[in-house]
XYZ file of C-alpha atoms in Angstrom:
144
model
C 100.793 101.749 92.784
C 102.100 103.149 89.650
C 100.935 103.093 86.178
C 102.446 102.274 83.258
C 101.901 104.126 79.865
C 103.787 102.558 76.472
C 105.133 105.602 74.120
C 104.573 104.339 70.460
C 106.120 106.240 66.974
C 106.550 110.481 66.146
C 104.496 111.063 69.563
C 106.344 113.836 71.406
C 104.026 115.952 73.431
C 103.089 113.748 75.930
C 99.974 112.960 77.725
C 98.684 114.007 82.018
C 97.665 111.045 83.042
C 95.457 109.188 85.866
C 94.349 106.756 86.880
C 91.155 104.731 87.256
C 91.032 104.035 90.981
C 92.968 103.399 94.441
C 90.810 102.282 96.466
C 90.949 98.245 97.173
C 87.521 96.101 95.572
C 87.198 94.360 98.922
C 84.411 92.802 97.392
C 86.383 89.359 96.230
C 87.092 88.716 99.678
C 83.559 88.799 100.530
C 82.522 86.027 97.602
C 81.350 89.183 95.539
C 82.444 89.284 91.932
C 85.900 89.099 90.638
C 87.430 92.583 90.994
C 87.959 94.460 87.158
C 91.842 94.012 85.954
C 93.644 96.275 85.263
C 94.877 96.520 81.843
C 97.988 96.144 80.402
C 97.905 97.749 76.954
C 97.832 101.142 75.798
C 94.377 102.615 77.379
C 92.933 106.096 75.605
C 93.325 109.270 77.115
C 89.164 109.444 77.023
C 89.376 107.242 79.996
C 91.878 107.790 82.489
C 91.817 110.552 85.135
C 94.141 113.526 85.563
C 96.223 113.494 88.857
C 96.319 116.229 91.182
C 100.143 116.990 92.201
C 100.870 117.843 95.697
C 104.433 118.574 97.064
C 107.681 119.925 95.686
C 107.508 119.102 91.802
C 110.131 117.535 89.889
C 112.060 120.627 88.338
C 112.383 120.289 83.712
C 115.402 117.437 82.611
C 117.086 116.615 79.727
C 119.613 114.325 78.560
C 122.161 113.854 76.479
C 122.516 110.129 75.508
C 123.255 107.517 72.326
C 120.767 106.722 70.490
C 121.975 103.115 69.667
C 122.360 102.957 73.519
C 119.644 101.914 76.212
C 118.714 104.433 79.036
C 116.325 104.924 81.468
C 115.929 108.194 83.107
C 114.666 108.934 86.476
C 113.040 112.283 87.922
C 112.528 113.087 91.173
C 110.828 115.353 93.269
C 112.468 117.695 94.642
C 113.717 118.434 97.911
C 113.389 117.173 100.582
C 112.286 113.940 100.288
C 112.893 113.970 96.095
C 110.988 110.797 95.434
C 109.653 109.181 92.021
C 108.241 111.343 89.999
C 108.426 108.877 86.629
C 111.089 106.762 85.120
C 111.343 107.429 81.279
C 112.877 103.913 79.757
C 114.587 104.693 75.781
C 114.957 100.744 74.607
C 117.637 100.180 72.349
C 116.806 101.491 68.588
C 113.940 103.507 70.664
C 116.280 105.893 67.618
C 116.637 104.172 64.614
C 115.506 104.490 61.298
C 117.931 105.461 58.694
C 119.893 108.950 59.420
C 119.914 109.173 62.836
C 122.541 111.449 64.911
C 124.691 109.002 67.170
C 123.207 111.091 69.625
C 119.840 112.403 71.581
C 118.481 114.786 73.594
C 115.506 114.294 75.055
C 113.834 117.094 77.313
C 111.612 116.333 80.099
C 108.590 119.446 81.126
C 106.803 117.742 84.366
C 103.335 119.784 83.643
C 102.244 122.541 86.873
C 99.981 120.717 89.873
C 99.314 117.375 87.674
C 100.985 113.772 87.669
C 101.590 114.172 83.359
C 104.689 115.740 81.160
C 105.740 117.152 77.350
C 108.160 115.217 75.934
C 110.489 116.241 73.321
C 113.648 114.918 71.462
C 115.807 115.763 69.215
C 115.281 111.954 66.922
C 111.414 111.560 66.417
C 110.861 108.177 68.671
C 110.653 104.680 66.062
C 109.675 101.850 68.071
C 108.842 101.667 71.584
C 109.520 103.588 74.684
C 108.152 103.420 78.005
C 106.915 105.862 81.011
C 106.191 105.345 84.642
C 104.722 106.936 86.844
C 104.632 106.715 90.179
C 103.236 109.194 94.000
C 103.348 107.214 96.440
C 102.279 110.602 98.496
C 102.078 113.937 95.863
C 98.924 113.236 94.572
C 95.313 113.171 95.376
C 91.942 112.524 93.415
C 91.477 114.924 90.768
C 88.234 117.166 91.958
C 85.427 116.145 89.034
């Protein structure tokens, strides 16, 4: 299962991310109502559940790369399993604009105990970037 979040504009500090359900909807298989479609665009934070994270948390990550080239950062949980926590994609032109330097440094600080991150960059985000959280084994539903 994965959750995709689209980052737009100059958003610098980011997100507690969540899912709306992790169960199989068997009513459609039994002739009941069709399942609710999965949203494909941005979702308001008030409509999301904060997923709690277990296992070895990912460490802080920092990368410096060209503002003109596309880049994908893979953030992994710690040893021993090293499963993927999140993929951050910065398409070509994400940091485009007048006076933008040739290089950008992006820093990711995972939020303790939840599926969320704080994201900072030395150049403001000008176009769409994307975060895909992955949680094959290290999550639990919110207590509430």
